[in-house]
Coordinates of C-alpha atoms in Angstrom, one line a residue:
M1098 CA -0.1 0.0 0.0
T1099 CA 1.4 3.3 -1.0
V1100 CA 1.4 6.3 1.4
V1101 CA -1.1 8.1 -0.8
K1102 CA -3.6 5.3 0.0
L1103 CA -3.3 5.8 3.8
P1104 CA -6.6 6.8 5.3
I1105 CA -7.2 10.5 5.3
E1106 CA -7.5 10.5 9.1
I1107 CA -3.9 9.3 9.4
W1108 CA -2.8 11.9 6.9
K1109 CA -4.5 14.6 8.8
E1110 CA -2.7 13.6 12.0
I1111 CA 0.7 13.6 10.2
L1112 CA 0.3 16.9 8.4
E1113 CA -1.1 18.7 11.5
W1114 CA 2.0 17.5 13.4
L1115 CA 4.2 18.8 10.5
Y1116 CA 2.5 22.2 10.6
V1117 CA 2.4 22.4 14.4
D1118 CA 3.7 25.9 14.6
G1119 CA 0.8 27.3 12.4
E1120 CA 2.6 27.3 9.2
I1121 CA 0.6 26.6 6.0
P1122 CA 1.4 23.9 3.4
S1123 CA 4.4 24.9 1.3
R1124 CA 4.4 25.0 -2.5
D1125 CA 7.0 22.2 -2.6
H1126 CA 4.6 19.8 -0.9
A1127 CA 1.8 20.8 -3.2
L1128 CA 4.1 20.0 -6.2
V1129 CA 4.9 16.4 -5.1
S1130 CA 1.9 15.1 -7.1
R1131 CA -1.7 15.8 -7.9
D1132 CA -2.9 13.6 -5.1
W1133 CA -0.7 15.4 -2.6
K1134 CA -2.1 18.7 -3.7
Q1135 CA -5.7 17.6 -3.5
M1136 CA -5.1 16.0 -0.1
L1137 CA -3.6 19.4 1.2
L1138 CA -6.4 21.3 -0.1
S1139 CA -9.0 18.9 1.4
L1140 CA -7.8 19.5 5.0
P1141 CA -9.3 22.8 6.2
T1142 CA -7.4 22.8 9.5
L1143 CA -4.1 23.2 7.7
W1144 CA -5.3 26.6 6.4
R1145 CA -6.6 28.1 9.5
K1146 CA -3.8 30.6 10.0
V1147 CA -4.8 34.0 8.5
E1148 CA -2.2 36.8 8.6
I1149 CA -2.8 40.4 7.5
N1150 CA 0.4 42.4 7.5
L1151 CA -0.5 46.1 7.0
A1152 CA 3.1 46.9 6.4
S1153 CA 3.6 44.3 3.6
R1154 CA 5.3 45.4 0.5
D1155 CA 3.2 43.2 -1.7
P1156 CA 0.6 44.9 -3.9
L1157 CA -2.9 45.2 -2.3
Q1158 CA -4.5 42.9 -4.8
V1159 CA -1.9 40.1 -4.2
I1160 CA -2.6 40.2 -0.4
Q1161 CA -6.5 40.2 -1.0
D1162 CA -6.2 37.3 -3.4
R1163 CA -4.0 35.4 -0.9
L1164 CA -6.5 36.1 1.9
E1165 CA -9.4 34.9 -0.2
R1166 CA -7.7 31.6 -1.1
R1167 CA -6.7 30.9 2.5
L1168 CA -10.2 31.5 3.8
H1169 CA -11.7 29.4 0.9
H1170 CA -9.4 26.5 1.7
A1171 CA -10.1 26.8 5.5
K1172 CA -13.9 26.3 4.8
E1173 CA -15.7 26.3 8.2
A1174 CA -12.6 25.7 10.4
T1175 CA -11.9 28.0 13.2
L1176 CA -9.3 30.6 12.4
D1177 CA -6.0 31.8 14.0
V1178 CA -5.9 35.5 13.1
S1179 CA -2.8 37.6 13.1
L1180 CA -2.8 41.4 12.6
I1181 CA 0.6 43.0 12.0
T1182 CA 1.5 46.6 11.9
T1183 CA 5.1 47.0 12.4
W1184 CA 7.2 50.1 13.0
L1185 CA 7.8 50.3 9.2
N1186 CA 4.2 51.1 8.2
I1187 CA 4.6 51.4 4.4
R1188 CA 1.0 51.2 3.4
S1189 CA -0.2 54.6 4.5
E1190 CA -3.6 54.8 2.8
E1191 CA -6.3 54.1 5.3
S1192 CA -8.5 52.7 2.5
C1193 CA -6.0 49.9 2.0
H1194 CA -6.3 49.0 5.7
I1195 CA -10.1 49.1 5.6
D1196 CA -10.4 46.9 2.5
L1197 CA -8.2 44.2 3.9
L1198 CA -9.9 44.1 7.3
K1199 CA -13.4 44.3 5.9
K1200 CA -12.7 41.3 3.6
L1201 CA -11.5 39.4 6.6
A1202 CA -14.6 40.4 8.6
R1203 CA -16.7 39.2 5.7
L1204 CA -15.2 35.9 4.8
G1205 CA -13.9 34.9 8.3
P1206 CA -16.4 36.3 10.8
V1207 CA -15.2 36.7 14.4
E1208 CA -17.4 33.9 15.6
R1209 CA -14.9 31.5 13.9
W1210 CA -11.7 33.1 15.5
H1211 CA -9.8 30.6 17.6
S1212 CA -6.9 32.9 18.4
L1213 CA -6.0 36.6 17.9
S1214 CA -2.5 37.9 17.7
I1215 CA -1.7 41.6 17.3
S1216 CA 1.7 43.0 16.7
G1217 CA 2.9 46.6 16.5
Y1218 CA 0.3 48.1 18.8
Q1219 CA 1.3 51.8 18.4
R1220 CA 1.3 52.1 14.7
Y1221 CA -2.2 51.3 13.4
S1222 CA -4.2 54.2 12.2
G1223 CA -7.6 53.9 10.5
V1224 CA -11.2 53.1 11.2
P1225 CA -12.0 51.8 14.7
L1226 CA -11.7 48.0 14.5
D1227 CA -14.8 47.4 16.6
E1228 CA -16.8 48.9 13.7
V1229 CA -15.1 46.5 11.2
F1230 CA -15.3 43.3 13.3
V1231 CA -18.8 43.0 14.6
G1232 CA -20.1 40.0 16.4
S1233 CA -19.2 37.8 19.4
F1234 CA -15.6 36.6 20.1
T1235 CA -16.7 33.8 22.3
S1236 CA -14.6 31.2 20.4
I1237 CA -11.3 32.9 21.1
Q1238 CA -9.0 30.7 23.3
A1239 CA -5.7 32.5 22.8
L1240 CA -4.8 36.2 22.8
S1241 CA -1.3 37.5 22.0
I1242 CA -0.1 41.1 22.1
H1243 CA 3.4 42.1 20.9
G1244 CA 4.8 45.6 20.9
F1245 CA 6.8 48.1 22.8
D1246 CA 5.1 51.4 23.3
Y1247 CA 1.9 50.3 25.2
S1248 CA 0.3 52.6 27.7
S1249 CA -1.7 51.3 30.7
T1250 CA -3.9 54.4 30.9
V1251 CA -4.2 55.9 27.4
P1252 CA -6.7 54.3 24.9
G1253 CA -4.8 52.7 21.9
P1254 CA -5.9 52.1 18.4
Y1255 CA -7.0 48.6 19.1
S1256 CA -9.2 49.6 22.1
G1257 CA -12.5 49.0 20.4
L1258 CA -11.3 45.5 19.4
F1259 CA -10.2 44.7 22.9
N1260 CA -13.3 46.0 24.5
A1261 CA -15.4 43.8 22.0
V1262 CA -13.3 40.7 23.1
V1263 CA -13.9 41.5 26.8
R1264 CA -17.7 41.9 26.3
S1265 CA -17.8 38.6 24.7
K1266 CA -16.5 36.9 27.8
P1267 CA -14.5 34.2 26.0
R1268 CA -13.2 31.2 27.7
L1269 CA -9.6 32.3 27.2
K1270 CA -7.0 29.7 27.9
H1271 CA -3.7 31.2 26.6
L1272 CA -2.5 34.7 27.1
A1273 CA 0.7 36.3 25.7
L1274 CA 1.8 39.8 26.7
D1275 CA 5.1 40.7 25.0
V1276 CA 4.8 44.3 26.0
N1277 CA 6.2 46.9 28.4
C1278 CA 2.9 47.1 30.3
V1279 CA -0.7 45.7 30.1
P1280 CA -3.1 47.8 28.1
F1281 CA -5.9 48.8 30.5
E1282 CA -8.5 47.8 28.0
I1283 CA -7.7 44.0 28.5
Q1284 CA -7.4 44.3 32.4
P1285 CA -10.8 42.5 32.7
L1286 CA -9.3 39.5 30.9
L1287 CA -6.8 39.1 33.7
R1288 CA -9.7 37.9 36.0
L1289 CA -10.8 35.1 33.7
Q1290 CA -10.5 31.9 35.6
S1291 CA -10.2 29.8 32.4
I1292 CA -6.6 30.8 31.7
T1293 CA -4.2 27.9 31.9
T1294 CA -1.0 29.4 30.3
I1295 CA 0.7 32.9 30.2
F1296 CA 3.6 34.3 28.3
G1297 CA 4.8 37.7 29.3
T1298 CA 7.7 40.0 29.8
I1299 CA 8.8 40.7 33.4
A1300 CA 7.4 44.2 33.2
S1301 CA 3.9 43.0 32.0
L1302 CA 3.8 40.2 34.6
K1303 CA 4.5 42.6 37.5
T1304 CA 0.8 43.7 37.5
I1305 CA -0.6 40.2 37.4
S1306 CA -1.6 38.2 40.4
Y1307 CA -1.3 34.4 39.6
D1308 CA -3.7 33.6 42.4
T1309 CA -6.4 35.0 40.2
F1310 CA -6.1 31.9 37.8
P1311 CA -7.0 28.7 39.6
N1312 CA -6.3 26.7 36.5
L1313 CA -3.0 28.3 35.6
C1314 CA -0.4 25.5 35.1
K1315 CA 2.3 27.0 32.9
I1316 CA 3.9 30.4 32.6
T1317 CA 6.8 31.7 30.4
I1318 CA 8.8 34.7 31.7
N1319 CA 10.7 36.6 29.0
G1320 CA 13.6 38.4 30.5
S1321 CA 15.4 41.4 28.9
D1322 CA 18.9 43.0 28.7
G1323 CA 17.6 46.0 30.6
A1324 CA 18.9 47.5 33.9
P1325 CA 19.0 44.9 36.9
N1326 CA 16.1 46.7 38.6
D1327 CA 13.8 45.9 35.7
Q1328 CA 14.6 42.2 36.1
Q1329 CA 12.9 41.3 39.3
V1330 CA 9.6 39.3 38.9
S1331 CA 6.6 40.0 41.0
H1332 CA 6.4 38.2 44.4
N1333 CA 3.7 35.8 43.4
P1334 CA 3.6 32.0 43.7
L1335 CA 4.5 30.6 40.3
P1336 CA 2.7 27.6 38.8
A1337 CA 3.9 24.1 38.2
T1338 CA 5.6 24.7 34.9
V1339 CA 7.9 27.7 34.3
T1340 CA 10.1 28.8 31.4
I1341 CA 12.5 31.6 31.9
R1342 CA 14.3 33.2 28.9
K1343 CA 17.4 35.3 29.7
F1344 CA 17.7 34.0 33.2
R1345 CA 19.7 36.5 35.4
P1346 CA 20.3 36.7 39.2
E1347 CA 17.8 39.6 39.6
V1348 CA 15.0 37.3 38.1
A1349 CA 15.7 34.7 40.8
R1350 CA 16.0 37.1 43.6
N1351 CA 12.3 37.5 44.2
M1352 CA 10.8 34.3 42.8
E1353 CA 8.1 32.5 44.8
A1354 CA 9.2 29.1 43.3
H1355 CA 7.9 26.5 45.8
N1356 CA 5.2 25.2 43.4
I1357 CA 7.4 24.8 40.5
S1358 CA 7.8 21.2 39.4
T1359 CA 9.2 21.7 35.9
L1360 CA 11.7 24.5 35.1
F1361 CA 13.1 25.4 31.7
I1362 CA 16.0 27.9 31.5
D1363 CA 16.7 29.2 28.0
Q1364 CA 19.8 31.6 28.0
Y1365 CA 21.3 32.9 31.1
Y1366 CA 23.5 35.9 32.1
G1367 CA 25.5 37.3 34.9
W1368 CA 25.9 34.3 37.2
E1369 CA 29.7 34.1 37.5
G1370 CA 30.6 34.7 41.1
F1371 CA 27.0 35.6 42.1
G1372 CA 25.9 34.3 45.5
T1373 CA 22.2 34.0 44.8
S1374 CA 20.6 30.6 45.1
L1375 CA 17.1 29.5 44.2
E1376 CA 15.1 27.2 46.5
L1377 CA 13.0 24.8 44.5
P1378 CA 11.8 22.1 47.0
N1379 CA 9.3 20.4 44.6
L1380 CA 11.3 20.5 41.4
H1381 CA 11.1 17.4 39.4
T1382 CA 12.5 18.4 35.9
L1383 CA 15.2 21.0 35.2
R1384 CA 16.4 22.0 31.6
I1385 CA 19.3 24.4 31.2
R1386 CA 20.1 25.6 27.7
P1387 CA 22.7 26.0 26.6
C1388 CA 24.6 23.3 28.5
A1389 CA 26.1 24.6 31.7
P1390 CA 26.8 22.0 34.4
Q1391 CA 28.5 24.6 36.7
L1392 CA 25.2 26.5 37.0
L1393 CA 23.7 23.7 39.0
Q1394 CA 24.9 25.1 42.2
V1395 CA 22.4 27.9 41.9
F1396 CA 19.4 25.5 42.2
K1397 CA 18.6 24.0 45.7
A1398 CA 16.4 21.3 44.4
P1399 CA 16.9 17.9 46.1
K1400 CA 13.9 16.3 44.5
V1401 CA 15.0 16.7 40.8
Q1402 CA 14.7 13.4 38.8
V1403 CA 15.2 14.7 35.3
L1404 CA 18.1 16.9 34.2
D1405 CA 18.5 18.1 30.5
L1406 CA 21.6 19.8 29.5
S1407 CA 21.2 18.8 25.9
K1408 CA 21.6 22.0 23.8
V1409 CA 24.7 24.2 23.2
D1410 CA 24.8 27.8 22.2
K1411 CA 24.0 28.4 18.5
Q1412 CA 27.3 30.3 18.0
T1413 CA 29.3 27.1 19.1
A1414 CA 28.8 25.6 15.6
D1415 CA 30.7 28.6 14.1
L1416 CA 33.7 28.4 16.4
S1417 CA 37.2 27.2 15.4
R1418 CA 38.7 24.2 17.1
G1419 CA 41.0 26.6 19.1
Q1420 CA 38.1 28.7 20.4
L1421 CA 36.0 25.7 21.2
E1422 CA 38.9 24.1 23.1
K1423 CA 39.2 27.3 25.3
I1424 CA 35.5 27.0 26.2
R1425 CA 36.0 23.4 27.1
Q1426 CA 39.0 24.2 29.3
K1427 CA 37.0 27.0 31.0
N1428 CA 34.0 24.7 31.6
K1429 CA 36.4 21.9 32.8
T1430 CA 37.7 24.1 35.5
S1431 CA 34.4 25.4 36.9
T1432 CA 32.6 22.1 36.5
S1433 CA 35.4 19.9 38.0
S1434 CA 35.5 22.4 41.0
L1435 CA 31.7 22.0 41.6
F1436 CA 31.7 18.2 41.3
Q1437 CA 34.8 17.6 43.4
E1438 CA 36.1 20.3 45.8
N1439 CA 32.7 22.0 46.1
R1440 CA 30.3 19.1 45.9
H1441 CA 28.6 20.3 49.1
L1442 CA 27.1 23.0 46.9
L1443 CA 25.5 20.4 44.7
T1444 CA 21.9 19.3 45.8
I1445 CA 20.8 17.8 42.4
Y1446 CA 21.1 14.1 42.0
P1447 CA 19.0 13.1 39.0
T1448 CA 18.1 9.6 37.9
S1449 CA 17.7 10.7 34.3
L1450 CA 20.4 12.8 32.4
V1451 CA 20.5 14.3 28.9
I1452 CA 23.8 16.1 28.1
H1453 CA 25.3 17.6 25.0
F1454 CA 28.9 16.4 24.7
E1455 CA 30.1 19.5 22.9
E1456 CA 31.5 22.1 25.3
I1457 CA 32.8 19.7 27.8
T1458 CA 35.7 17.2 27.8
D1459 CA 35.2 13.4 28.4
S1460 CA 37.2 13.8 31.7
V1461 CA 34.6 16.2 32.9
L1462 CA 31.7 14.0 32.0
V1463 CA 33.3 11.1 33.9
I1464 CA 33.7 13.4 37.0
M1465 CA 30.0 14.3 36.7
L1466 CA 28.9 10.7 36.2
E1467 CA 31.0 9.5 39.2
A1468 CA 29.2 12.1 41.4
W1469 CA 25.9 10.6 40.2
P1470 CA 26.0 6.8 40.8
Q1471 CA 22.1 6.9 41.1
L1472 CA 21.7 7.6 37.3
K1473 CA 19.4 5.0 35.6
H1474 CA 18.9 6.8 32.2
L1475 CA 21.6 8.5 30.3
T1476 CA 21.3 10.2 27.0
V1477 CA 24.6 11.6 25.4
V1478 CA 24.4 14.0 22.4
L1479 CA 27.4 13.8 20.1
S1480 CA 28.0 16.3 17.2
E1481 CA 30.7 16.6 14.7
N1482 CA 32.8 18.8 17.0
S1483 CA 32.3 16.6 20.1
Y1484 CA 35.3 15.8 22.2
C1485 CA 36.6 12.2 22.2
F1486 CA 34.3 9.9 24.1
G1487 CA 36.9 7.2 24.7
M1488 CA 37.4 7.8 28.4
V1489 CA 33.7 7.6 29.2
S1490 CA 33.1 4.5 27.1
K1491 CA 36.1 2.8 28.8
H1492 CA 34.6 3.5 32.3
L1493 CA 31.3 2.4 31.1
L1494 CA 32.8 -0.9 29.9
D1495 CA 34.5 -1.6 33.3
A1496 CA 33.1 -4.8 34.7
T1497 CA 34.4 -4.6 38.1
S1498 CA 33.8 -0.9 38.9
P1499 CA 31.6 0.5 36.1
L1500 CA 30.6 4.1 35.7
C1501 CA 26.8 4.6 36.6
P1502 CA 26.3 1.1 38.2
R1503 CA 22.6 1.4 38.3
L1504 CA 22.3 2.4 34.5
E1505 CA 19.3 0.8 32.8
N1506 CA 19.2 2.7 29.5
L1507 CA 21.9 4.5 27.4
M1508 CA 20.9 6.5 24.4
M1509 CA 23.5 8.0 22.0
E1510 CA 22.4 10.8 19.6
V1511 CA 25.1 10.8 17.0
W1512 CA 25.9 12.9 13.8
W1513 CA 27.1 10.1 11.4
H1514 CA 25.1 7.9 9.0
R1515 CA 24.2 4.3 9.8
N1516 CA 26.3 2.8 7.1
G1517 CA 29.5 4.6 8.3
Q1518 CA 32.4 3.1 10.0
N1519 CA 31.7 5.0 13.2
W1520 CA 28.3 3.3 13.5
Q1521 CA 29.8 -0.2 13.2
G1522 CA 32.4 0.7 15.8
W1523 CA 29.7 1.9 18.2
R1524 CA 27.8 -1.3 17.7
V1525 CA 30.8 -3.5 18.7
M1526 CA 31.3 -1.3 21.7
A1527 CA 27.7 -1.5 22.7
K1528 CA 27.7 -5.3 22.6
K1529 CA 30.8 -5.4 24.8
M1530 CA 29.2 -3.0 27.3
M1531 CA 26.1 -5.1 27.4
N1532 CA 28.1 -8.3 28.0
S1533 CA 30.2 -6.6 30.7
R1534 CA 27.0 -5.6 32.6
L1535 CA 25.1 -8.9 32.4
N1536 CA 24.9 -9.0 36.1
G1537 CA 23.7 -5.4 36.3
P1538 CA 20.4 -3.5 35.6
L1539 CA 21.4 -2.4 32.0
E1540 CA 18.5 -3.2 29.6
S1541 CA 19.2 -1.4 26.4
I1542 CA 21.7 0.7 24.4
V1543 CA 20.2 2.8 21.6
W1544 CA 21.8 5.2 19.2
K1545 CA 20.2 7.3 16.5
N1546 CA 20.8 10.2 14.3
S1547 CA 19.1 13.2 12.8
W1548 CA 18.1 11.2 9.7
F1549 CA 15.8 9.0 12.0
E1550 CA 18.2 6.1 11.6
V1551 CA 18.0 4.0 14.7
D1552 CA 19.8 0.9 16.0
S1553 CA 19.9 -0.8 19.4
I1554 CA 21.2 -3.6 21.6
I1555 CA 18.6 -5.1 23.9
R1556 CA 19.4 -7.5 26.6
G1557 CA 18.6 -11.0 25.7
L1558 CA 18.0 -10.2 21.9
C1559 CA 21.2 -9.0 20.4
C1560 CA 24.1 -10.3 22.6

């Protein structure tokens, strides 16, 4: 049976997963074959994203035609609407704005809006939007506002639209506030008990009391490069799942973090030599990106079970071998110090570890694994620039005093193809490791690459 003959329900699941970020089907996919094109056009949910960019350089007729096609393919599906008015507002004629917005209101009425995203709050000029979009916004579940010159007291150009949304009393679940302060028109939305996830800048979240949302389970705090006094979060109990971008000591200083069970750190600054620690008594899962084992001393989290240090800085791939070696030696000094001389500062002892073997040496990884004999699940990510893994594999093969004696599963994420010489070498090593640990708990050794090629050694099957 060819893939084209797969049931449409399965194709729908596959394609919705493929376009998970709201992107629409690409022209390349439509050109695969006539059947592919018809299949893409037959799935309305793939065309639900509707974007009107009032600063676009495209001719007005092109934008209108694109909008009509998108709404035609979407049929009766709910819509994800995005209105963009960036700082570079090229299209100055108000009639252009009105024509586009009225066409959207006619072909995609507000009763079908599933989400609304507004960018460039300060630049729109034209007819009041509540006179264009008439109806009830009860279907909206997500509201996103992005911009920089917001005012919490002065009515803005989107005031009418915000007021119309508030009057509709939607069961809003997701709220994103990438702004300096919360527009006063949406303040009533901050009392909706249906909200489950919030994304916001530190400045916008200072005015929000999380106790207002009994169903709140996830929050993303977007830090900035501003002055330290602007980095402190409001003293509110945070929910179970928290993501912090641009994590700085000032952010941690005032955090009420006792409820957090899952914490994701994406980018961090200013922690060298800083004495602040963060108490996380109920933390179960911690992810720090880019990989920074030396940062673990900041977190007082004795209940952590899952630790993810799997991603390196994007700039690392562009470094020369000499520059990368300097980073490795710096990390070697700080990490070795933490895991040996200053181990009393370490309170995290995970049972599952994911680590990117890029900016650390194999000797450092050995030191870390020796400090964590309780590890049961280990995933090591190897890239083309990864340091030699020989010392680690040698210790893992030791039958009398093996590294990670309680290890049950070892996963290797590699960069080479399955047919390569490296792959065959790792398979031989994996068999030796399994045989040397026959009296231990090791159950499987799996390695895979970015081409979805997978191989494995399973106890009792391949040895």
